[in-house]
């Protein structure tokens, strides 16, 4: 009975497909937890996915839930998620039927109390300090008298009025205001963009490039000033080529931009005072300095005048200075006349000795010419003898070489009964196989050349059977006329 009852009860249950059950659970969860605030610690956050979405988990000491922030929501978050941060996430719970999982779709994030913000601020401060963004060596000096001051702040409110009023009272200069949002979502990115925008201004551009920047905001809570703790703002302040003065909040309010700025002013008014000097004080100081300079110049001139007067009294008179040189001049004038007479006498004697020495010069020149002529005749005779001997030696050597050349000439071989066969291009033929039938050739004998035509080629006679075939008669070509002056070739001489 028990088994039968159980079977009948099971048959009365509603049957679902897996998709139907998953969809029903999804609708139930989304209706029940349409919008909630969930507190937990961020875990497993590795930054945005390539799609722009962010996936992580929220956990406490006993449970964990998956979380996702869509790309469009992530870019507008006031507080970006960080690993280990305790936050309060606002969103709705939904399921993921493909894996039987549930998750919270986050729409906004906020730190879980001021303690969490302070912990996050301290952690970020240590991280940026380790990168060297707060080093004192990187800070630039503030110019003493800037011509243009750039201000990054809200265009409305008391801050910009205080800065302009203070600059006008102290030293009126050109002020360029870059209006930004100084609180709430996107304020950090706006301030960072303004700092970089001022640095990008060209010196001769339509917007005058500032000599110093002031980033200012009035006082407020930690959440109100949180935009100036944004990492983008800190990096923009550190990378700024223009000197930057930070004036965010009251004197007791400290933000991360204060550490990265080149100078931290306690208030916006203090920033204006640090940016420009007091013109009245400069004018008064210049007047005092001018008066002191005039007084010093007067005293210096009086002292120099007294010194010059004392030195003038110690100098001798003009007659005293010129008495000794005048006497020396007179004595030199007397000695000059006698010296000129003696010099003239000495020059005349030297000239006379030179004239006497030149009187025998023609005779000596004639003797030198005669001696040189004799030497030239002797050298000419020696040269003729040497040339004749050299010519005789070369003539004998040439004759010897001519005999050797004749002894090696192929014409001596022709005289012994041999002949040279040449083809139609006058090239010597050394083998019969190089000539075909009816080929014109020339045969060179010792006494001339004849033309001939080759016959049909036939195998040569074997050693055992002599060749009995009579050769074909070849009509000899008339021999070339032998030159009348050509004598019988000389016999081959000895090479030694």
Short mmCIF file of C-alpha atoms in Angstrom, two decimals:
data_model
loop_
_atom_site.label_atom_id
_atom_site.label_comp_id
_atom_site.label_asym_id
_atom_site.label_seq_id
_atom_site.Cartn_x
_atom_site.Cartn_y
_atom_site.Cartn_z
CA UNK A 1 0.00 0.00 0.00
CA UNK A 2 2.82 2.39 0.87
CA UNK A 3 4.55 2.03 -2.46
CA UNK A 4 1.29 2.42 -4.36
CA UNK A 5 0.39 5.61 -2.51
CA UNK A 6 3.82 7.13 -3.21
CA UNK A 7 3.49 6.36 -6.89
CA UNK A 8 0.08 7.96 -7.16
CA UNK A 9 1.29 11.12 -5.28
CA UNK A 10 4.27 11.53 -7.62
CA UNK A 11 1.99 11.26 -10.61
CA UNK A 12 -0.02 14.29 -9.43
CA UNK A 13 3.07 16.65 -9.43
CA UNK A 14 3.52 19.26 -12.19
CA UNK A 15 6.13 18.36 -14.78
CA UNK A 16 8.66 21.07 -15.86
CA UNK A 17 11.37 21.17 -18.46
CA UNK A 18 14.79 22.38 -17.36
CA UNK A 19 14.36 25.64 -19.26
CA UNK A 20 10.92 26.22 -17.73
CA UNK A 21 12.23 25.65 -14.23
CA UNK A 22 15.27 27.92 -14.80
CA UNK A 23 13.05 30.67 -16.21
CA UNK A 24 10.63 30.37 -13.29
CA UNK A 25 13.48 30.61 -10.78
CA UNK A 26 14.90 33.65 -12.64
CA UNK A 27 11.56 35.49 -12.56
CA UNK A 28 11.02 34.64 -8.90
CA UNK A 29 14.47 35.86 -7.86
CA UNK A 30 14.28 39.07 -9.91
CA UNK A 31 10.76 39.87 -8.57
CA UNK A 32 11.80 39.22 -4.97
CA UNK A 33 15.21 40.99 -5.15
CA UNK A 34 14.50 43.62 -7.80
CA UNK A 35 16.67 46.32 -6.13
CA UNK A 36 18.80 45.73 -3.04
CA UNK A 37 21.83 47.12 -1.24
CA UNK A 38 24.45 44.45 -0.60
CA UNK A 39 27.44 44.91 1.66
CA UNK A 40 30.56 42.81 1.18
CA UNK A 41 34.24 42.64 0.29
CA UNK A 42 35.32 42.68 -3.38
CA UNK A 43 37.15 39.48 -4.31
CA UNK A 44 38.59 38.23 -7.59
CA UNK A 45 38.56 41.62 -9.35
CA UNK A 46 41.10 41.67 -12.22
CA UNK A 47 40.02 44.83 -13.99
CA UNK A 48 37.67 45.25 -16.90
CA UNK A 49 37.21 42.45 -19.40
CA UNK A 50 38.07 43.05 -23.06
CA UNK A 51 34.34 43.59 -23.60
CA UNK A 52 34.36 46.44 -21.06
CA UNK A 53 32.33 44.55 -18.44
CA UNK A 54 33.72 43.79 -14.97
CA UNK A 55 33.29 40.44 -13.21
CA UNK A 56 34.10 39.76 -9.53
CA UNK A 57 32.56 38.46 -6.28
CA UNK A 58 31.22 39.96 -3.08
CA UNK A 59 31.92 37.95 0.06
CA UNK A 60 31.73 38.03 3.82
CA UNK A 61 32.98 35.57 6.40
CA UNK A 62 30.40 32.88 5.50
CA UNK A 63 29.16 33.33 1.91
CA UNK A 64 30.01 34.58 -1.59
CA UNK A 65 27.96 35.90 -4.51
CA UNK A 66 29.03 36.64 -8.07
CA UNK A 67 28.73 40.22 -9.30
CA UNK A 68 28.89 41.92 -12.67
CA UNK A 69 29.08 45.58 -13.74
CA UNK A 70 28.12 46.26 -17.33
CA UNK A 71 30.39 48.45 -19.45
CA UNK A 72 28.02 51.43 -19.60
CA UNK A 73 27.63 51.47 -15.82
CA UNK A 74 31.36 50.96 -15.05
CA UNK A 75 32.48 54.16 -16.82
CA UNK A 76 30.09 56.26 -14.70
CA UNK A 77 30.95 54.81 -11.27
CA UNK A 78 32.06 57.32 -8.68
CA UNK A 79 34.12 54.69 -6.86
CA UNK A 80 35.85 52.10 -9.02
CA UNK A 81 36.07 48.56 -7.62
CA UNK A 82 39.38 47.43 -6.15
CA UNK A 83 40.48 44.09 -4.77
CA UNK A 84 39.76 43.78 -1.04
CA UNK A 85 37.63 46.95 -0.83
CA UNK A 86 34.56 46.75 1.41
CA UNK A 87 31.65 48.33 -0.45
CA UNK A 88 27.90 48.65 -0.52
CA UNK A 89 26.66 47.58 -3.97
CA UNK A 90 23.25 48.66 -5.22
CA UNK A 91 21.62 46.54 -7.93
CA UNK A 92 19.35 43.62 -8.63
CA UNK A 93 19.79 39.85 -8.23
CA UNK A 94 19.33 37.65 -11.27
CA UNK A 95 20.18 34.11 -12.32
CA UNK A 96 22.24 32.66 -15.11
CA UNK A 97 20.28 29.63 -16.35
CA UNK A 98 23.09 28.26 -18.46
CA UNK A 99 25.10 27.38 -15.35
CA UNK A 100 22.40 27.31 -12.59
CA UNK A 101 24.08 30.29 -10.89
CA UNK A 102 22.83 33.55 -9.50
CA UNK A 103 24.56 36.94 -9.38
CA UNK A 104 24.00 40.59 -8.59
CA UNK A 105 24.04 43.14 -11.40
CA UNK A 106 25.68 46.18 -9.79
CA UNK A 107 24.35 49.63 -10.70
CA UNK A 108 26.34 51.72 -8.19
CA UNK A 109 29.13 51.30 -5.64
CA UNK A 110 29.98 53.21 -2.49
CA UNK A 111 32.49 52.54 0.26
CA UNK A 112 31.14 50.86 3.34
CA UNK A 113 31.57 53.85 5.67
CA UNK A 114 34.24 56.50 6.23
CA UNK A 115 36.60 53.91 7.64
CA UNK A 116 36.60 52.05 4.34
CA UNK A 117 37.28 55.28 2.44
CA UNK A 118 40.19 56.12 4.72
CA UNK A 119 41.60 52.62 4.31
CA UNK A 120 41.26 52.90 0.53
CA UNK A 121 42.84 56.37 0.58
CA UNK A 122 45.80 55.16 2.63
CA UNK A 123 46.33 52.16 0.39
CA UNK A 124 46.25 54.34 -2.72
CA UNK A 125 48.60 56.86 -1.13
CA UNK A 126 51.17 54.16 -0.37
CA UNK A 127 50.90 52.77 -3.88
CA UNK A 128 51.44 56.14 -5.59
CA UNK A 129 54.20 57.10 -3.15
CA UNK A 130 56.03 53.87 -4.01
CA UNK A 131 55.97 54.93 -7.66
CA UNK A 132 57.72 58.21 -6.77
CA UNK A 133 54.79 60.52 -7.53
CA UNK A 134 55.22 62.35 -4.21
CA UNK A 135 59.04 62.72 -4.25
CA UNK A 136 60.35 66.15 -3.31
CA UNK A 137 62.99 65.98 -6.06
CA UNK A 138 60.26 66.04 -8.72
CA UNK A 139 58.65 69.26 -7.49
CA UNK A 140 59.16 72.42 -9.56
CA UNK A 141 59.70 75.94 -8.15
CA UNK A 142 56.80 78.40 -8.27
CA UNK A 143 57.65 81.46 -10.44
CA UNK A 144 58.01 84.70 -8.49
CA UNK A 145 56.09 86.93 -10.90
CA UNK A 146 53.92 85.03 -13.40
CA UNK A 147 52.32 86.83 -16.31
CA UNK A 148 49.41 84.36 -16.71
CA UNK A 149 47.75 82.31 -13.96
CA UNK A 150 45.61 79.28 -14.83
CA UNK A 151 42.84 78.27 -12.40
CA UNK A 152 41.09 74.88 -12.42
CA UNK A 153 37.89 75.12 -10.36
CA UNK A 154 34.14 75.48 -10.53
CA UNK A 155 33.03 78.61 -12.41
CA UNK A 156 30.40 79.28 -9.73
CA UNK A 157 30.89 79.65 -6.01
CA UNK A 158 33.06 81.61 -3.64
CA UNK A 159 36.36 79.93 -4.55
CA UNK A 160 36.89 81.56 -7.93
CA UNK A 161 35.70 84.94 -6.60
CA UNK A 162 38.16 84.76 -3.68
CA UNK A 163 41.05 83.88 -6.01
CA UNK A 164 40.29 86.64 -8.52
CA UNK A 165 39.74 89.22 -5.75
CA UNK A 166 43.01 88.29 -4.03
CA UNK A 167 45.05 88.39 -7.27
CA UNK A 168 43.52 91.77 -8.20
CA UNK A 169 44.42 93.23 -4.79
CA UNK A 170 48.00 91.91 -4.79
CA UNK A 171 49.20 92.04 -8.39
CA UNK A 172 46.73 92.17 -11.29
CA UNK A 173 47.73 89.61 -13.95
CA UNK A 174 45.92 87.74 -16.70
CA UNK A 175 43.86 84.87 -15.25
CA UNK A 176 42.54 81.96 -17.36
CA UNK A 177 39.82 79.83 -15.73
CA UNK A 178 39.16 76.24 -16.83
CA UNK A 179 35.68 75.42 -15.48
CA UNK A 180 35.31 71.87 -14.12
CA UNK A 181 33.05 69.80 -11.94
CA UNK A 182 34.70 69.57 -8.50
CA UNK A 183 32.37 67.09 -6.80
CA UNK A 184 30.52 63.93 -7.69
CA UNK A 185 30.72 61.48 -10.52
CA UNK A 186 33.32 62.30 -13.20
CA UNK A 187 34.90 65.17 -11.26
CA UNK A 188 38.32 63.48 -11.11
CA UNK A 189 38.47 62.92 -14.86
CA UNK A 190 37.38 66.54 -15.48
CA UNK A 191 40.15 67.95 -13.24
CA UNK A 192 42.79 65.68 -14.83
CA UNK A 193 41.67 66.75 -18.32
CA UNK A 194 41.88 70.44 -17.34
CA UNK A 195 45.45 70.06 -16.04
CA UNK A 196 46.54 68.31 -19.22
CA UNK A 197 44.67 70.85 -21.32
CA UNK A 198 46.56 73.79 -19.79
CA UNK A 199 49.86 71.96 -20.40
CA UNK A 200 48.92 71.44 -24.03
CA UNK A 201 48.37 75.17 -24.67
CA UNK A 202 50.90 76.64 -27.10
CA UNK A 203 52.80 79.80 -26.02
CA UNK A 204 51.49 81.67 -29.06
CA UNK A 205 48.06 80.01 -29.20
CA UNK A 206 44.64 81.63 -28.87
CA UNK A 207 44.56 80.69 -25.15
CA UNK A 208 47.60 82.09 -23.35
CA UNK A 209 49.75 79.41 -21.77
CA UNK A 210 49.82 79.90 -17.97
CA UNK A 211 53.05 80.25 -16.02
CA UNK A 212 51.51 78.60 -12.94
CA UNK A 213 48.36 76.53 -12.25
CA UNK A 214 45.98 76.64 -9.26
CA UNK A 215 43.68 73.66 -8.62
CA UNK A 216 41.16 74.83 -6.03
CA UNK A 217 37.97 73.75 -4.26
CA UNK A 218 36.16 74.73 -1.08
CA UNK A 219 35.88 72.58 2.03
CA UNK A 220 33.67 69.51 2.41
CA UNK A 221 33.44 65.96 3.67
CA UNK A 222 35.73 63.15 2.63
CA UNK A 223 33.16 62.00 0.09
CA UNK A 224 32.85 65.52 -1.34
CA UNK A 225 36.62 65.79 -1.83
CA UNK A 226 37.02 62.24 -3.11
CA UNK A 227 37.43 63.32 -6.75
CA UNK A 228 40.79 64.92 -5.84
CA UNK A 229 41.97 61.53 -4.52
CA UNK A 230 41.41 59.99 -7.95
CA UNK A 231 44.52 58.34 -9.38
CA UNK A 232 44.06 60.12 -12.72
CA UNK A 233 44.17 63.53 -10.97
CA UNK A 234 47.33 62.62 -9.05
CA UNK A 235 49.12 61.42 -12.17
CA UNK A 236 48.08 64.51 -14.14
CA UNK A 237 49.45 66.76 -11.37
CA UNK A 238 52.73 64.82 -11.26
CA UNK A 239 53.16 64.90 -15.06
CA UNK A 240 52.32 68.62 -15.36
CA UNK A 241 55.14 70.66 -16.90
CA UNK A 242 53.62 73.82 -15.41
CA UNK A 243 54.16 74.47 -11.68
CA UNK A 244 50.99 73.48 -9.85
CA UNK A 245 49.54 74.84 -6.58
CA UNK A 246 46.95 72.68 -4.83
CA UNK A 247 44.25 74.42 -2.72
CA UNK A 248 41.58 71.81 -2.03
CA UNK A 249 39.40 72.16 1.09
CA UNK A 250 40.39 73.82 4.33
CA UNK A 251 43.76 73.74 6.04
CA UNK A 252 42.97 70.44 7.79
CA UNK A 253 41.72 68.73 4.62
CA UNK A 254 44.37 66.67 2.84
CA UNK A 255 43.88 64.96 -0.53
CA UNK A 256 46.30 63.00 -2.71
CA UNK A 257 46.69 65.89 -5.17
CA UNK A 258 48.22 67.89 -2.30
CA UNK A 259 51.10 65.37 -2.16
CA UNK A 260 51.68 65.43 -5.93
CA UNK A 261 51.42 69.22 -6.36
CA UNK A 262 54.52 71.42 -6.38
CA UNK A 263 53.05 73.53 -3.54
CA UNK A 264 50.11 72.92 -1.18
CA UNK A 265 48.19 76.00 -0.07
CA UNK A 266 45.93 75.75 2.99
CA UNK A 267 43.08 77.63 1.27
CA UNK A 268 42.25 78.98 -2.21
CA UNK A 269 43.05 82.49 -0.94
CA UNK A 270 46.45 81.23 0.23
CA UNK A 271 47.04 79.80 -3.24
CA UNK A 272 46.40 83.20 -4.83
CA UNK A 273 48.81 84.81 -2.35
CA UNK A 274 51.49 82.24 -3.20
CA UNK A 275 50.95 82.64 -6.95
CA UNK A 276 51.56 86.41 -7.19
CA UNK A 277 53.51 88.87 -5.02
CA UNK A 278 52.13 92.14 -3.55
CA UNK A 279 52.62 94.89 -6.09
CA UNK A 280 52.61 97.66 -3.48
CA UNK A 281 55.33 95.92 -1.51
CA UNK A 282 57.38 95.49 -4.68
CA UNK A 283 56.98 99.17 -5.55
CA UNK A 284 57.97 100.21 -2.01
CA UNK A 285 60.91 97.82 -2.01
CA UNK A 286 61.99 99.14 -5.39
CA UNK A 287 61.80 102.72 -4.09
CA UNK A 288 63.88 101.82 -1.03
CA UNK A 289 66.39 100.00 -3.20
CA UNK A 290 66.60 102.96 -5.62
CA UNK A 291 67.18 105.37 -2.75
CA UNK A 292 69.87 103.17 -1.28
CA UNK A 293 71.48 102.83 -4.71
CA UNK A 294 71.48 106.60 -5.26
CA UNK A 295 72.95 107.20 -1.79
CA UNK A 296 75.61 104.54 -2.37
CA UNK A 297 76.53 106.03 -5.75
CA UNK A 298 76.84 109.50 -4.20
CA UNK A 299 79.12 108.24 -1.44
CA UNK A 300 81.16 106.28 -3.96
CA UNK A 301 81.60 109.32 -6.22
CA UNK A 302 82.65 111.50 -3.26
CA UNK A 303 85.18 108.89 -2.20
CA UNK A 304 86.58 108.57 -5.71
CA UNK A 305 86.75 112.38 -6.04
CA UNK A 306 88.70 112.72 -2.78
CA UNK A 307 91.04 109.93 -3.77
CA UNK A 308 91.68 111.52 -7.17
CA UNK A 309 92.36 114.92 -5.58
CA UNK A 310 94.91 113.39 -3.19
CA UNK A 311 96.65 111.57 -6.01
CA UNK A 312 96.73 114.77 -8.10
CA UNK A 313 98.50 116.65 -5.31
CA UNK A 314 101.21 114.00 -5.20
CA UNK A 315 101.95 114.21 -8.94
CA UNK A 316 104.89 116.45 -10.12
CA UNK A 317 104.32 119.47 -12.41
CA UNK A 318 104.58 119.31 -16.18
CA UNK A 319 107.92 121.21 -16.29
CA UNK A 320 109.39 118.82 -13.77
CA UNK A 321 108.30 115.83 -15.78
CA UNK A 322 109.70 117.22 -19.06
CA UNK A 323 113.01 118.70 -17.80
CA UNK A 324 115.07 115.50 -17.94
CA UNK A 325 113.69 114.28 -21.31
CA UNK A 326 114.25 117.73 -22.83
CA UNK A 327 117.93 117.70 -21.77
CA UNK A 328 118.41 114.20 -23.19
CA UNK A 329 116.86 115.33 -26.46
CA UNK A 330 119.28 118.26 -26.79
CA UNK A 331 122.31 116.06 -26.14
CA UNK A 332 121.12 113.49 -28.66
CA UNK A 333 120.70 116.25 -31.27
CA UNK A 334 124.35 117.31 -30.82
CA UNK A 335 125.64 113.74 -31.09
CA UNK A 336 123.49 113.09 -34.16
CA UNK A 337 125.34 115.64 -36.35
CA UNK A 338 128.79 114.22 -35.59
CA UNK A 339 127.51 110.67 -36.06
CA UNK A 340 126.15 111.50 -39.52
CA UNK A 341 129.53 112.90 -40.64
CA UNK A 342 131.43 109.82 -39.40
CA UNK A 343 128.92 107.50 -41.03
CA UNK A 344 129.27 109.27 -44.38
CA UNK A 345 133.09 108.97 -44.26
CA UNK A 346 132.89 105.24 -43.47
CA UNK A 347 130.43 104.58 -46.30
CA UNK A 348 132.68 106.45 -48.80
CA UNK A 349 135.72 104.34 -47.81
CA UNK A 350 133.73 101.12 -48.18
CA UNK A 351 132.53 102.17 -51.64
CA UNK A 352 136.08 102.98 -52.79
CA UNK A 353 137.33 99.53 -51.70
CA UNK A 354 134.50 97.91 -53.62
CA UNK A 355 135.34 99.86 -56.79
CA UNK A 356 139.00 98.83 -56.63
CA UNK A 357 138.02 95.20 -56.26
CA UNK A 358 135.81 95.33 -59.37
CA UNK A 359 138.59 96.62 -61.69
CA UNK A 360 140.15 93.07 -62.32
CA UNK A 361 136.81 91.31 -62.63
CA UNK A 362 136.67 91.06 -66.55
CA UNK A 363 140.02 89.30 -66.74
CA UNK A 364 138.97 86.75 -64.12
CA UNK A 365 135.69 86.13 -65.93
CA UNK A 366 137.57 85.45 -69.23
CA UNK A 367 139.83 82.91 -67.54
CA UNK A 368 136.81 81.14 -66.02
CA UNK A 369 135.03 80.95 -69.41
CA UNK A 370 138.13 79.49 -71.12
CA UNK A 371 138.53 76.87 -68.42
CA UNK A 372 134.87 75.86 -68.69
CA UNK A 373 135.11 75.61 -72.52
CA UNK A 374 138.06 73.16 -72.23
CA UNK A 375 136.09 71.02 -69.77
CA UNK A 376 133.10 70.93 -72.15
CA UNK A 377 135.32 69.77 -75.09
CA UNK A 378 136.82 66.96 -72.99
CA UNK A 379 133.37 65.81 -71.86
CA UNK A 380 132.03 65.94 -75.45
CA UNK A 381 134.88 63.69 -76.70
CA UNK A 382 134.21 61.20 -73.91
CA UNK A 383 130.52 61.16 -74.73
CA UNK A 384 131.16 60.45 -78.48
CA UNK A 385 133.48 57.55 -77.61
CA UNK A 386 130.95 56.06 -75.14
CA UNK A 387 128.08 56.33 -77.66
CA UNK A 388 130.16 54.63 -80.44
CA UNK A 389 131.11 51.76 -78.11
CA UNK A 390 127.50 51.36 -76.97
CA UNK A 391 126.21 51.28 -80.57
CA UNK A 392 128.83 48.62 -81.51
CA UNK A 393 127.76 46.44 -78.60
CA UNK A 394 124.04 46.71 -79.48
CA UNK A 395 124.75 46.07 -83.20
CA UNK A 396 126.62 42.82 -82.36
CA UNK A 397 123.83 41.68 -80.07
CA UNK A 398 121.21 42.42 -82.76
CA UNK A 399 123.16 40.39 -85.35
CA UNK A 400 123.41 37.45 -82.97
CA UNK A 401 119.68 37.52 -82.31
CA UNK A 402 119.00 37.70 -86.08
CA UNK A 403 121.03 34.55 -86.65
CA UNK A 404 119.15 32.76 -83.88
CA UNK A 405 115.83 33.87 -85.40
CA UNK A 406 116.78 32.58 -88.87
CA UNK A 407 117.91 29.26 -87.45
CA UNK A 408 114.49 28.78 -85.81
CA UNK A 409 112.45 29.86 -88.87
CA UNK A 410 110.15 27.26 -90.41
CA UNK A 411 111.44 28.25 -93.89
CA UNK A 412 114.61 26.25 -93.20
CA UNK A 413 112.39 23.22 -92.79
CA UNK A 414 110.68 23.94 -96.15
CA UNK A 415 114.11 23.99 -97.83
CA UNK A 416 114.58 20.37 -96.81
CA UNK A 417 111.54 19.22 -98.85
CA UNK A 418 108.62 19.84 -96.53
CA UNK A 419 105.56 22.00 -97.23
CA UNK A 420 102.91 23.93 -95.24
CA UNK A 421 99.22 23.33 -96.03
CA UNK A 422 96.88 26.31 -95.46
CA UNK A 423 93.09 26.55 -95.69
CA UNK A 424 91.06 29.24 -97.41
CA UNK A 425 91.55 31.61 -94.43
CA UNK A 426 95.34 31.22 -94.58
CA UNK A 427 95.43 29.12 -91.40
CA UNK A 428 97.91 26.15 -91.22
CA UNK A 429 96.23 22.69 -91.44
CA UNK A 430 97.91 20.05 -89.27
CA UNK A 431 95.53 17.05 -89.84
CA UNK A 432 93.81 15.62 -92.92
CA UNK A 433 90.53 15.08 -91.10
CA UNK A 434 90.15 18.82 -90.82
CA UNK A 435 89.64 19.11 -94.63
CA UNK A 436 86.62 17.88 -96.61
CA UNK A 437 86.46 16.97 -100.28
CA UNK A 438 86.72 19.75 -102.90
CA UNK A 439 88.20 22.17 -100.41
CA UNK A 440 90.49 24.88 -101.65
CA UNK A 441 93.92 24.88 -100.04
CA UNK A 442 97.33 26.49 -100.54
CA UNK A 443 100.60 24.62 -100.35
CA UNK A 444 103.66 26.64 -99.39
CA UNK A 445 107.07 25.38 -100.59
CA UNK A 446 110.44 26.88 -99.99
CA UNK A 447 110.32 28.82 -103.24
CA UNK A 448 106.62 29.88 -103.26
CA UNK A 449 102.96 28.86 -102.92
CA UNK A 450 100.51 26.96 -105.15
CA UNK A 451 96.71 26.54 -104.93
CA UNK A 452 95.05 23.10 -104.89
CA UNK A 453 91.68 21.37 -104.34
CA UNK A 454 91.31 18.30 -102.13
CA UNK A 455 89.92 15.02 -103.51
CA UNK A 456 87.58 12.39 -101.94
CA UNK A 457 88.77 11.06 -98.60
CA UNK A 458 89.71 7.35 -98.54
CA UNK A 459 91.04 5.08 -95.83
CA UNK A 460 94.79 4.82 -95.73
CA UNK A 461 96.56 1.61 -96.84
CA UNK A 462 97.10 -1.08 -94.26
CA UNK A 463 100.66 -2.05 -93.46
CA UNK A 464 100.22 -5.53 -95.10
CA UNK A 465 98.53 -4.33 -98.33
CA UNK A 466 100.18 -1.43 -100.16
CA UNK A 467 97.96 1.17 -101.76
CA UNK A 468 98.01 0.60 -105.56
CA UNK A 469 95.45 3.30 -106.41
CA UNK A 470 96.93 6.14 -108.34
CA UNK A 471 96.26 9.54 -106.83
CA UNK A 472 94.06 11.90 -108.79
CA UNK A 473 95.91 14.45 -110.74
CA UNK A 474 95.58 17.89 -109.34
CA UNK A 475 96.10 20.80 -111.66
CA UNK A 476 98.83 22.81 -110.06
CA UNK A 477 98.32 26.50 -109.57
CA UNK A 478 100.99 28.61 -111.10
CA UNK A 479 103.61 29.34 -108.52
CA UNK A 480 103.92 32.81 -107.24
CA UNK A 481 106.72 34.77 -108.74
CA UNK A 482 109.75 34.49 -106.57
CA UNK A 483 111.25 37.81 -105.67
CA UNK A 484 114.41 38.44 -107.62
CA UNK A 485 116.26 39.64 -104.57
CA UNK A 486 115.38 36.59 -102.48
CA UNK A 487 118.49 34.42 -102.12
CA UNK A 488 118.79 30.87 -100.98
CA UNK A 489 117.85 30.47 -97.32
CA UNK A 490 120.90 30.40 -95.16
CA UNK A 491 121.78 27.19 -93.49
CA UNK A 492 120.83 26.77 -89.87
CA UNK A 493 123.55 28.09 -87.74
CA UNK A 494 124.67 27.10 -84.29
CA UNK A 495 122.83 28.47 -81.23
CA UNK A 496 126.16 28.59 -79.42
#
